[in-house]
């Protein structure tokens, strides 16, 4: 069987408790100290040991093991600032030639849903960053939370990508064949790789769930499951943080992966990167997905835009697009884009337990206050520019 | 008329520095001003151990020893008020709009308690760390009244003056035990907190206290009409006296943003009308975006209000600060352009006066006592969000009007001081005593 494996890594820019009194006065919204501390801890427990393991597996298999990384621009930016050794570690993986880096919206934003041209700009910014850091140009796109629908696929085709990844969600897609490449309606240049949701979640979630019928899962069993899959290619994808963070070292996660990958190679399976897969296989048909799907629990977008606080925050940040861009101030545009990260809206979800804030209401208040500050700055700069222009004309 | 200073025994519940809300601040203002005109002794459940006050004495029940309460044991007196009360809610928050769940307060011997029944445990109610309004408030209110009745016999006084329902039972018991006339002060009623249909233990005590009193002093004419109309109190014994405002150190600071600032300050409960403030803000923002709104304070409605604000789509211009200490409140006042108080029912509304001290024009509801004092403030019915919004838009767009309203407010607050209030209370005392 042909297998692609894609790991996604991202760390949010958590905000400081940004209260009303800071508006207009305090231009830095992020809790740099906290963000650096979390990145560092996760790097030690997960990213660095996982990179070492992947590098060993590539070397031991003589390049038969290949995989892909979808690293957000935000995490790479944090790493440049707080943990440059993490960038070096990813760069060493790039040098093996067995790792493909996927394109993403740089800021892990929802721009594909709310501001298509902004989406394209963020993807381009990310592509440039990947080229600069790792010397290779992405050909497959991994959207924030694997957000996907017909319109996004069409836009990604226009942007020249050969492939896009989508989560295999039976409720949202008709005519889906998980292990075959398909194309969105009226699209033929960009193939959709469908994540095998079931097998991916076996590794990401169920492996450590004692109530699961297959618990404890043997790596050999899982390798056999892979070998017996039918179709063109089975696409496994999950958060990189599965290795060592969500599943701590004590669960034997690194040992499991080492054995599982080795067994899969030994069984005669072929590992491909997503880019190699879309070039190797033809599309087998049309996949219709009119509404956005994501790889979240429910497969929808409700974790980002399900309540009124989220809806308002999203509307207000994208309302700023024209005036922020009119400033031609790259720092301000960068700040605005960082506020687009989907995490900010996820923290406003009422049932979200993974949050740095006391409550979703606090998340909303801090965010809206920071947004208000940005509004004030945008307005101020617009007035300054206007005054400057009129002086020049005079 | 006797030619000597009147001796007043005042019963309070909270007193600075141990305060929860505005009641303690008002009692302090009244006591300080009254002490210049009468001989004043104050009893409260809890006094700070090292607090001392100019011109009057303050005794906390928490500082009493058990022995002090045994000295009058020989004189028979039956505690009466509790005969009226057999069931009471055990969790009562005087600042919340709903009463707690009813529990049962049990009384011995057909509801009649003797003095000898003050137990060590009863005194312990007031010596612990527990908040005065927490736990079994009903029992605290009852024990306080028993203890006051005993203590009162050791004081030489002409009349007793009780503040708000927590001390009304005590006032009635003191009157019964000593035969001295009772004046009750109405700072806030259950009508304000819970609306026209509010009935229950607190309502009953308020009504009982005012009925037994020789004079009722509401903090405004508006509250006087509540006492007469809602509690059925004889209007001829109601004497409204407006609150004063302690002078504050006024300063002005520059906003960090260009927009005008409209402020709401208060607990986020139905009484204060925070939902109306949100609706007003949404209306104003339809007409101008050169304005920001701040809702300072916290309360049971906070989360609901945050979501309603998001629903109205005003979250980038409408800011919640949560609870703020006095210094932060003053910082906020120092940069505020318009103060808005859309209270559904506000006995007085001291905060509007405090805003006026900062030279801030106010837009206030007609259902407030302070509206009687602030002749210059722009007013509307609390539910008339269109009119409220119009007033705010007018103030932030019309500099002439803004100046006029600010100047009139400055005039209005000149007479709003505690000395003027104490002078009026003195006249009530004379009336009651027939001097």
PDB file of N, CA and C in Angstrom, chain A residues 113-188:
ATOM      1  N   UNK A 113     -12.040  31.317   4.478  1.00  0.00           N
ATOM      2  CA  UNK A 113     -13.495  31.454   4.558  1.00  0.00           C
ATOM      3  C   UNK A 113     -13.946  32.903   4.462  1.00  0.00           C
ATOM      4  N   UNK A 114     -13.119  33.814   4.982  1.00  0.00           N
ATOM      5  CA  UNK A 114     -13.613  35.182   5.179  1.00  0.00           C
ATOM      6  C   UNK A 114     -12.963  36.231   4.283  1.00  0.00           C
ATOM      7  N   UNK A 115     -11.771  35.938   3.744  1.00  0.00           N
ATOM      8  CA  UNK A 115     -11.086  36.948   2.930  1.00  0.00           C
ATOM      9  C   UNK A 115     -10.170  36.242   1.932  1.00  0.00           C
ATOM     10  N   UNK A 116     -10.742  35.750   0.815  1.00  0.00           N
ATOM     11  CA  UNK A 116      -9.984  34.922  -0.125  1.00  0.00           C
ATOM     12  C   UNK A 116      -8.673  35.549  -0.606  1.00  0.00           C
ATOM     13  N   UNK A 117      -8.659  36.857  -0.897  1.00  0.00           N
ATOM     14  CA  UNK A 117      -7.402  37.431  -1.387  1.00  0.00           C
ATOM     15  C   UNK A 117      -6.363  37.479  -0.267  1.00  0.00           C
ATOM     16  N   UNK A 118      -6.835  37.721   0.935  1.00  0.00           N
ATOM     17  CA  UNK A 118      -5.953  37.704   2.101  1.00  0.00           C
ATOM     18  C   UNK A 118      -5.391  36.292   2.318  1.00  0.00           C
ATOM     19  N   UNK A 119      -6.223  35.302   2.092  1.00  0.00           N
ATOM     20  CA  UNK A 119      -5.800  33.899   2.192  1.00  0.00           C
ATOM     21  C   UNK A 119      -4.618  33.655   1.254  1.00  0.00           C
ATOM     22  N   UNK A 120      -4.767  34.108   0.031  1.00  0.00           N
ATOM     23  CA  UNK A 120      -3.710  33.890  -0.950  1.00  0.00           C
ATOM     24  C   UNK A 120      -2.409  34.568  -0.518  1.00  0.00           C
ATOM     25  N   UNK A 121      -2.544  35.785   0.002  1.00  0.00           N
ATOM     26  CA  UNK A 121      -1.332  36.504   0.443  1.00  0.00           C
ATOM     27  C   UNK A 121      -0.647  35.780   1.599  1.00  0.00           C
ATOM     28  N   UNK A 122      -1.461  35.244   2.513  1.00  0.00           N
ATOM     29  CA  UNK A 122      -0.862  34.545   3.660  1.00  0.00           C
ATOM     30  C   UNK A 122      -0.178  33.250   3.228  1.00  0.00           C
ATOM     31  N   UNK A 123      -0.771  32.572   2.236  1.00  0.00           N
ATOM     32  CA  UNK A 123      -0.153  31.344   1.740  1.00  0.00           C
ATOM     33  C   UNK A 123       1.179  31.683   1.060  1.00  0.00           C
ATOM     34  N   UNK A 124       1.164  32.790   0.287  1.00  0.00           N
ATOM     35  CA  UNK A 124       2.412  33.183  -0.381  1.00  0.00           C
ATOM     36  C   UNK A 124       3.495  33.535   0.638  1.00  0.00           C
ATOM     37  N   UNK A 125       3.089  34.246   1.697  1.00  0.00           N
ATOM     38  CA  UNK A 125       4.062  34.604   2.733  1.00  0.00           C
ATOM     39  C   UNK A 125       4.648  33.338   3.357  1.00  0.00           C
ATOM     40  N   UNK A 126       3.800  32.322   3.534  1.00  0.00           N
ATOM     41  CA  UNK A 126       4.265  31.068   4.122  1.00  0.00           C
ATOM     42  C   UNK A 126       5.196  30.334   3.161  1.00  0.00           C
ATOM     43  N   UNK A 127       4.839  30.309   1.871  1.00  0.00           N
ATOM     44  CA  UNK A 127       5.669  29.627   0.872  1.00  0.00           C
ATOM     45  C   UNK A 127       7.063  30.252   0.843  1.00  0.00           C
ATOM     46  N   UNK A 128       7.088  31.587   0.898  1.00  0.00           N
ATOM     47  CA  UNK A 128       8.394  32.269   0.894  1.00  0.00           C
ATOM     48  C   UNK A 128       9.213  31.900   2.124  1.00  0.00           C
ATOM     49  N   UNK A 129       8.538  31.819   3.276  1.00  0.00           N
ATOM     50  CA  UNK A 129       9.247  31.480   4.505  1.00  0.00           C
ATOM     51  C   UNK A 129       9.835  30.071   4.414  1.00  0.00           C
ATOM     52  N   UNK A 130       9.048  29.129   3.887  1.00  0.00           N
ATOM     53  CA  UNK A 130       9.514  27.740   3.769  1.00  0.00           C
ATOM     54  C   UNK A 130      10.703  27.661   2.813  1.00  0.00           C
ATOM     55  N   UNK A 131      10.601  28.387   1.689  1.00  0.00           N
ATOM     56  CA  UNK A 131      11.719  28.395   0.733  1.00  0.00           C
ATOM     57  C   UNK A 131      12.976  28.949   1.374  1.00  0.00           C
ATOM     58  N   UNK A 132      12.785  30.028   2.141  1.00  0.00           N
ATOM     59  CA  UNK A 132      13.929  30.686   2.761  1.00  0.00           C
ATOM     60  C   UNK A 132      14.557  29.789   3.827  1.00  0.00           C
ATOM     61  N   UNK A 133      13.734  29.121   4.629  1.00  0.00           N
ATOM     62  CA  UNK A 133      14.279  28.321   5.735  1.00  0.00           C
ATOM     63  C   UNK A 133      14.765  26.954   5.276  1.00  0.00           C
ATOM     64  N   UNK A 134      14.017  26.325   4.357  1.00  0.00           N
ATOM     65  CA  UNK A 134      14.297  24.913   4.054  1.00  0.00           C
ATOM     66  C   UNK A 134      14.643  24.669   2.591  1.00  0.00           C
ATOM     67  N   UNK A 135      14.621  25.699   1.773  1.00  0.00           N
ATOM     68  CA  UNK A 135      15.093  25.587   0.397  1.00  0.00           C
ATOM     69  C   UNK A 135      14.226  24.730  -0.499  1.00  0.00           C
ATOM     70  N   UNK A 136      12.960  24.577  -0.188  1.00  0.00           N
ATOM     71  CA  UNK A 136      12.106  23.840  -1.112  1.00  0.00           C
ATOM     72  C   UNK A 136      10.758  24.543  -1.223  1.00  0.00           C
ATOM     73  N   UNK A 137      10.115  24.396  -2.393  1.00  0.00           N
ATOM     74  CA  UNK A 137       8.873  25.117  -2.638  1.00  0.00           C
ATOM     75  C   UNK A 137       7.698  24.156  -2.502  1.00  0.00           C
ATOM     76  N   UNK A 138       6.769  24.454  -1.582  1.00  0.00           N
ATOM     77  CA  UNK A 138       5.623  23.560  -1.375  1.00  0.00           C
ATOM     78  C   UNK A 138       4.741  23.451  -2.615  1.00  0.00           C
ATOM     79  N   UNK A 139       4.185  22.255  -2.828  1.00  0.00           N
ATOM     80  CA  UNK A 139       3.281  22.037  -3.961  1.00  0.00           C
ATOM     81  C   UNK A 139       1.896  21.588  -3.499  1.00  0.00           C
ATOM     82  N   UNK A 140       1.776  21.301  -2.198  1.00  0.00           N
ATOM     83  CA  UNK A 140       0.495  20.842  -1.658  1.00  0.00           C
ATOM     84  C   UNK A 140       0.121  21.754  -0.484  1.00  0.00           C
ATOM     85  N   UNK A 141      -1.166  22.067  -0.402  1.00  0.00           N
ATOM     86  CA  UNK A 141      -1.606  22.981   0.659  1.00  0.00           C
ATOM     87  C   UNK A 141      -2.326  22.238   1.790  1.00  0.00           C
ATOM     88  N   UNK A 142      -1.987  22.620   3.004  1.00  0.00           N
ATOM     89  CA  UNK A 142      -2.647  22.100   4.207  1.00  0.00           C
ATOM     90  C   UNK A 142      -3.285  23.303   4.881  1.00  0.00           C
ATOM     91  N   UNK A 143      -4.578  23.483   4.696  1.00  0.00           N
ATOM     92  CA  UNK A 143      -5.244  24.669   5.223  1.00  0.00           C
ATOM     93  C   UNK A 143      -5.433  24.561   6.745  1.00  0.00           C
ATOM     94  N   UNK A 144      -5.646  25.694   7.392  1.00  0.00           N
ATOM     95  CA  UNK A 144      -5.886  25.728   8.843  1.00  0.00           C
ATOM     96  C   UNK A 144      -6.972  24.730   9.244  1.00  0.00           C
ATOM     97  N   UNK A 145      -6.645  23.836  10.148  1.00  0.00           N
ATOM     98  CA  UNK A 145      -7.634  22.845  10.592  1.00  0.00           C
ATOM     99  C   UNK A 145      -8.152  21.993   9.448  1.00  0.00           C
ATOM    100  N   UNK A 146      -7.395  21.896   8.360  1.00  0.00           N
ATOM    101  CA  UNK A 146      -7.784  21.164   7.142  1.00  0.00           C
ATOM    102  C   UNK A 146      -9.093  21.680   6.565  1.00  0.00           C
ATOM    103  N   UNK A 147      -9.359  22.957   6.771  1.00  0.00           N
ATOM    104  CA  UNK A 147     -10.562  23.573   6.195  1.00  0.00           C
ATOM    105  C   UNK A 147     -10.597  23.317   4.686  1.00  0.00           C
ATOM    106  N   UNK A 148     -11.751  22.864   4.231  1.00  0.00           N
ATOM    107  CA  UNK A 148     -11.854  22.502   2.817  1.00  0.00           C
ATOM    108  C   UNK A 148     -13.292  22.598   2.346  1.00  0.00           C
ATOM    109  N   UNK A 149     -13.486  23.164   1.166  1.00  0.00           N
ATOM    110  CA  UNK A 149     -14.751  23.016   0.446  1.00  0.00           C
ATOM    111  C   UNK A 149     -14.469  23.265  -1.045  1.00  0.00           C
ATOM    112  N   UNK A 150     -15.507  23.193  -1.872  1.00  0.00           N
ATOM    113  CA  UNK A 150     -15.296  23.326  -3.315  1.00  0.00           C
ATOM    114  C   UNK A 150     -14.614  24.640  -3.673  1.00  0.00           C
ATOM    115  N   UNK A 151     -15.062  25.719  -3.012  1.00  0.00           N
ATOM    116  CA  UNK A 151     -14.532  27.036  -3.345  1.00  0.00           C
ATOM    117  C   UNK A 151     -13.060  27.148  -2.977  1.00  0.00           C
ATOM    118  N   UNK A 152     -12.706  26.603  -1.807  1.00  0.00           N
ATOM    119  CA  UNK A 152     -11.301  26.667  -1.392  1.00  0.00           C
ATOM    120  C   UNK A 152     -10.445  25.858  -2.370  1.00  0.00           C
ATOM    121  N   UNK A 153     -10.936  24.683  -2.743  1.00  0.00           N
ATOM    122  CA  UNK A 153     -10.179  23.845  -3.683  1.00  0.00           C
ATOM    123  C   UNK A 153      -9.976  24.586  -5.004  1.00  0.00           C
ATOM    124  N   UNK A 154     -11.019  25.293  -5.464  1.00  0.00           N
ATOM    125  CA  UNK A 154     -10.908  26.027  -6.723  1.00  0.00           C
ATOM    126  C   UNK A 154      -9.878  27.141  -6.610  1.00  0.00           C
ATOM    127  N   UNK A 155      -9.891  27.846  -5.483  1.00  0.00           N
ATOM    128  CA  UNK A 155      -8.928  28.937  -5.318  1.00  0.00           C
ATOM    129  C   UNK A 155      -7.496  28.408  -5.245  1.00  0.00           C
ATOM    130  N   UNK A 156      -7.331  27.288  -4.532  1.00  0.00           N
ATOM    131  CA  UNK A 156      -6.001  26.704  -4.383  1.00  0.00           C
ATOM    132  C   UNK A 156      -5.486  26.225  -5.750  1.00  0.00           C
ATOM    133  N   UNK A 157      -6.412  25.782  -6.607  1.00  0.00           N
ATOM    134  CA  UNK A 157      -6.054  25.398  -7.974  1.00  0.00           C
ATOM    135  C   UNK A 157      -5.558  26.629  -8.739  1.00  0.00           C
ATOM    136  N   UNK A 158      -6.301  27.730  -8.616  1.00  0.00           N
ATOM    137  CA  UNK A 158      -5.885  28.985  -9.271  1.00  0.00           C
ATOM    138  C   UNK A 158      -4.512  29.444  -8.791  1.00  0.00           C
ATOM    139  N   UNK A 159      -4.214  29.141  -7.533  1.00  0.00           N
ATOM    140  CA  UNK A 159      -2.931  29.562  -6.976  1.00  0.00           C
ATOM    141  C   UNK A 159      -1.794  28.660  -7.448  1.00  0.00           C
ATOM    142  N   UNK A 160      -2.132  27.601  -8.162  1.00  0.00           N
ATOM    143  CA  UNK A 160      -1.109  26.772  -8.791  1.00  0.00           C
ATOM    144  C   UNK A 160      -0.653  25.570  -7.986  1.00  0.00           C
ATOM    145  N   UNK A 161      -1.367  25.225  -6.945  1.00  0.00           N
ATOM    146  CA  UNK A 161      -0.958  24.043  -6.161  1.00  0.00           C
ATOM    147  C   UNK A 161      -1.398  22.760  -6.857  1.00  0.00           C
ATOM    148  N   UNK A 162      -0.607  21.709  -6.663  1.00  0.00           N
ATOM    149  CA  UNK A 162      -0.934  20.420  -7.288  1.00  0.00           C
ATOM    150  C   UNK A 162      -1.859  19.595  -6.400  1.00  0.00           C
ATOM    151  N   UNK A 163      -1.872  19.926  -5.116  1.00  0.00           N
ATOM    152  CA  UNK A 163      -2.721  19.148  -4.226  1.00  0.00           C
ATOM    153  C   UNK A 163      -3.181  19.943  -3.030  1.00  0.00           C
ATOM    154  N   UNK A 164      -4.272  19.479  -2.435  1.00  0.00           N
ATOM    155  CA  UNK A 164      -4.770  20.082  -1.193  1.00  0.00           C
ATOM    156  C   UNK A 164      -5.258  18.946  -0.308  1.00  0.00           C
ATOM    157  N   UNK A 165      -5.061  19.101   0.985  1.00  0.00           N
ATOM    158  CA  UNK A 165      -5.486  18.031   1.879  1.00  0.00           C
ATOM    159  C   UNK A 165      -6.842  18.363   2.495  1.00  0.00           C
ATOM    160  N   UNK A 166      -7.677  17.322   2.629  1.00  0.00           N
ATOM    161  CA  UNK A 166      -8.994  17.490   3.242  1.00  0.00           C
ATOM    162  C   UNK A 166      -9.246  16.317   4.164  1.00  0.00           C
ATOM    163  N   UNK A 167     -10.068  16.559   5.179  1.00  0.00           N
ATOM    164  CA  UNK A 167     -10.366  15.471   6.105  1.00  0.00           C
ATOM    165  C   UNK A 167     -11.466  14.599   5.522  1.00  0.00           C
ATOM    166  N   UNK A 168     -11.340  13.290   5.684  1.00  0.00           N
ATOM    167  CA  UNK A 168     -12.351  12.381   5.167  1.00  0.00           C
ATOM    168  C   UNK A 168     -13.557  12.366   6.066  1.00  0.00           C
ATOM    169  N   UNK A 169     -14.567  13.143   5.687  1.00  0.00           N
ATOM    170  CA  UNK A 169     -15.728  13.297   6.548  1.00  0.00           C
ATOM    171  C   UNK A 169     -16.961  12.891   5.768  1.00  0.00           C
ATOM    172  N   UNK A 170     -17.539  11.738   6.090  1.00  0.00           N
ATOM    173  CA  UNK A 170     -18.578  11.153   5.242  1.00  0.00           C
ATOM    174  C   UNK A 170     -19.854  11.973   5.227  1.00  0.00           C
ATOM    175  N   UNK A 171     -20.096  12.734   6.307  1.00  0.00           N
ATOM    176  CA  UNK A 171     -21.351  13.471   6.338  1.00  0.00           C
ATOM    177  C   UNK A 171     -21.347  14.656   5.382  1.00  0.00           C
ATOM    178  N   UNK A 172     -20.169  15.236   5.164  1.00  0.00           N
ATOM    179  CA  UNK A 172     -20.104  16.480   4.426  1.00  0.00           C
ATOM    180  C   UNK A 172     -19.812  16.276   2.943  1.00  0.00           C
ATOM    181  N   UNK A 173     -19.288  15.095   2.591  1.00  0.00           N
ATOM    182  CA  UNK A 173     -18.852  14.910   1.211  1.00  0.00           C
ATOM    183  C   UNK A 173     -19.604  13.745   0.594  1.00  0.00           C
ATOM    184  N   UNK A 174     -20.072  13.968  -0.623  1.00  0.00           N
ATOM    185  CA  UNK A 174     -20.673  12.848  -1.324  1.00  0.00           C
ATOM    186  C   UNK A 174     -19.631  12.259  -2.280  1.00  0.00           C
ATOM    187  N   UNK A 175     -19.808  11.002  -2.617  1.00  0.00           N
ATOM    188  CA  UNK A 175     -18.932  10.354  -3.598  1.00  0.00           C
ATOM    189  C   UNK A 175     -17.473  10.346  -3.149  1.00  0.00           C
ATOM    190  N   UNK A 176     -17.266  10.094  -1.856  1.00  0.00           N
ATOM    191  CA  UNK A 176     -15.903  10.154  -1.339  1.00  0.00           C
ATOM    192  C   UNK A 176     -15.273   8.758  -1.341  1.00  0.00           C
ATOM    193  N   UNK A 177     -14.033   8.700  -1.800  1.00  0.00           N
ATOM    194  CA  UNK A 177     -13.261   7.461  -1.676  1.00  0.00           C
ATOM    195  C   UNK A 177     -11.983   7.827  -0.948  1.00  0.00           C
ATOM    196  N   UNK A 178     -11.948   7.501   0.335  1.00  0.00           N
ATOM    197  CA  UNK A 178     -10.880   8.012   1.182  1.00  0.00           C
ATOM    198  C   UNK A 178      -9.488   7.735   0.629  1.00  0.00           C
ATOM    199  N   UNK A 179      -9.263   6.529   0.173  1.00  0.00           N
ATOM    200  CA  UNK A 179      -7.900   6.170  -0.202  1.00  0.00           C
ATOM    201  C   UNK A 179      -7.599   6.411  -1.684  1.00  0.00           C
ATOM    202  N   UNK A 180      -8.485   7.202  -2.345  1.00  0.00           N
ATOM    203  CA  UNK A 180      -8.215   7.554  -3.747  1.00  0.00           C
ATOM    204  C   UNK A 180      -8.147   9.060  -3.880  1.00  0.00           C
ATOM    205  N   UNK A 181      -7.340   9.513  -4.825  1.00  0.00           N
ATOM    206  CA  UNK A 181      -7.296  10.939  -5.111  1.00  0.00           C
ATOM    207  C   UNK A 181      -8.526  11.322  -5.911  1.00  0.00           C
ATOM    208  N   UNK A 182      -9.078  12.494  -5.591  1.00  0.00           N
ATOM    209  CA  UNK A 182     -10.221  12.990  -6.337  1.00  0.00           C
ATOM    210  C   UNK A 182     -10.020  14.470  -6.597  1.00  0.00           C
ATOM    211  N   UNK A 183     -10.918  15.036  -7.381  1.00  0.00           N
ATOM    212  CA  UNK A 183     -10.839  16.471  -7.636  1.00  0.00           C
ATOM    213  C   UNK A 183     -12.177  17.110  -7.294  1.00  0.00           C
ATOM    214  N   UNK A 184     -12.125  18.401  -6.956  1.00  0.00           N
ATOM    215  CA  UNK A 184     -13.357  19.153  -6.719  1.00  0.00           C
ATOM    216  C   UNK A 184     -14.061  19.365  -8.062  1.00  0.00           C
ATOM    217  N   UNK A 185     -15.363  19.662  -8.037  1.00  0.00           N
ATOM    218  CA  UNK A 185     -16.098  19.849  -9.286  1.00  0.00           C
ATOM    219  C   UNK A 185     -15.436  20.895 -10.171  1.00  0.00           C
ATOM    220  N   UNK A 186     -15.303  20.580 -11.467  1.00  0.00           N
ATOM    221  CA  UNK A 186     -14.745  21.480 -12.484  1.00  0.00           C
ATOM    222  C   UNK A 186     -13.255  21.764 -12.294  1.00  0.00           C
ATOM    223  N   UNK A 187     -12.616  21.003 -11.434  1.00  0.00           N
ATOM    224  CA  UNK A 187     -11.184  21.211 -11.178  1.00  0.00           C
ATOM    225  C   UNK A 187     -10.445  19.972 -11.666  1.00  0.00           C
ATOM    226  N   UNK A 188      -9.312  20.163 -12.404  1.00  0.00           N
ATOM    227  CA  UNK A 188      -8.548  18.965 -12.753  1.00  0.00           C
ATOM    228  C   UNK A 188      -7.065  19.080 -12.437  1.00  0.00           C
TER     229      UNK A 188
END
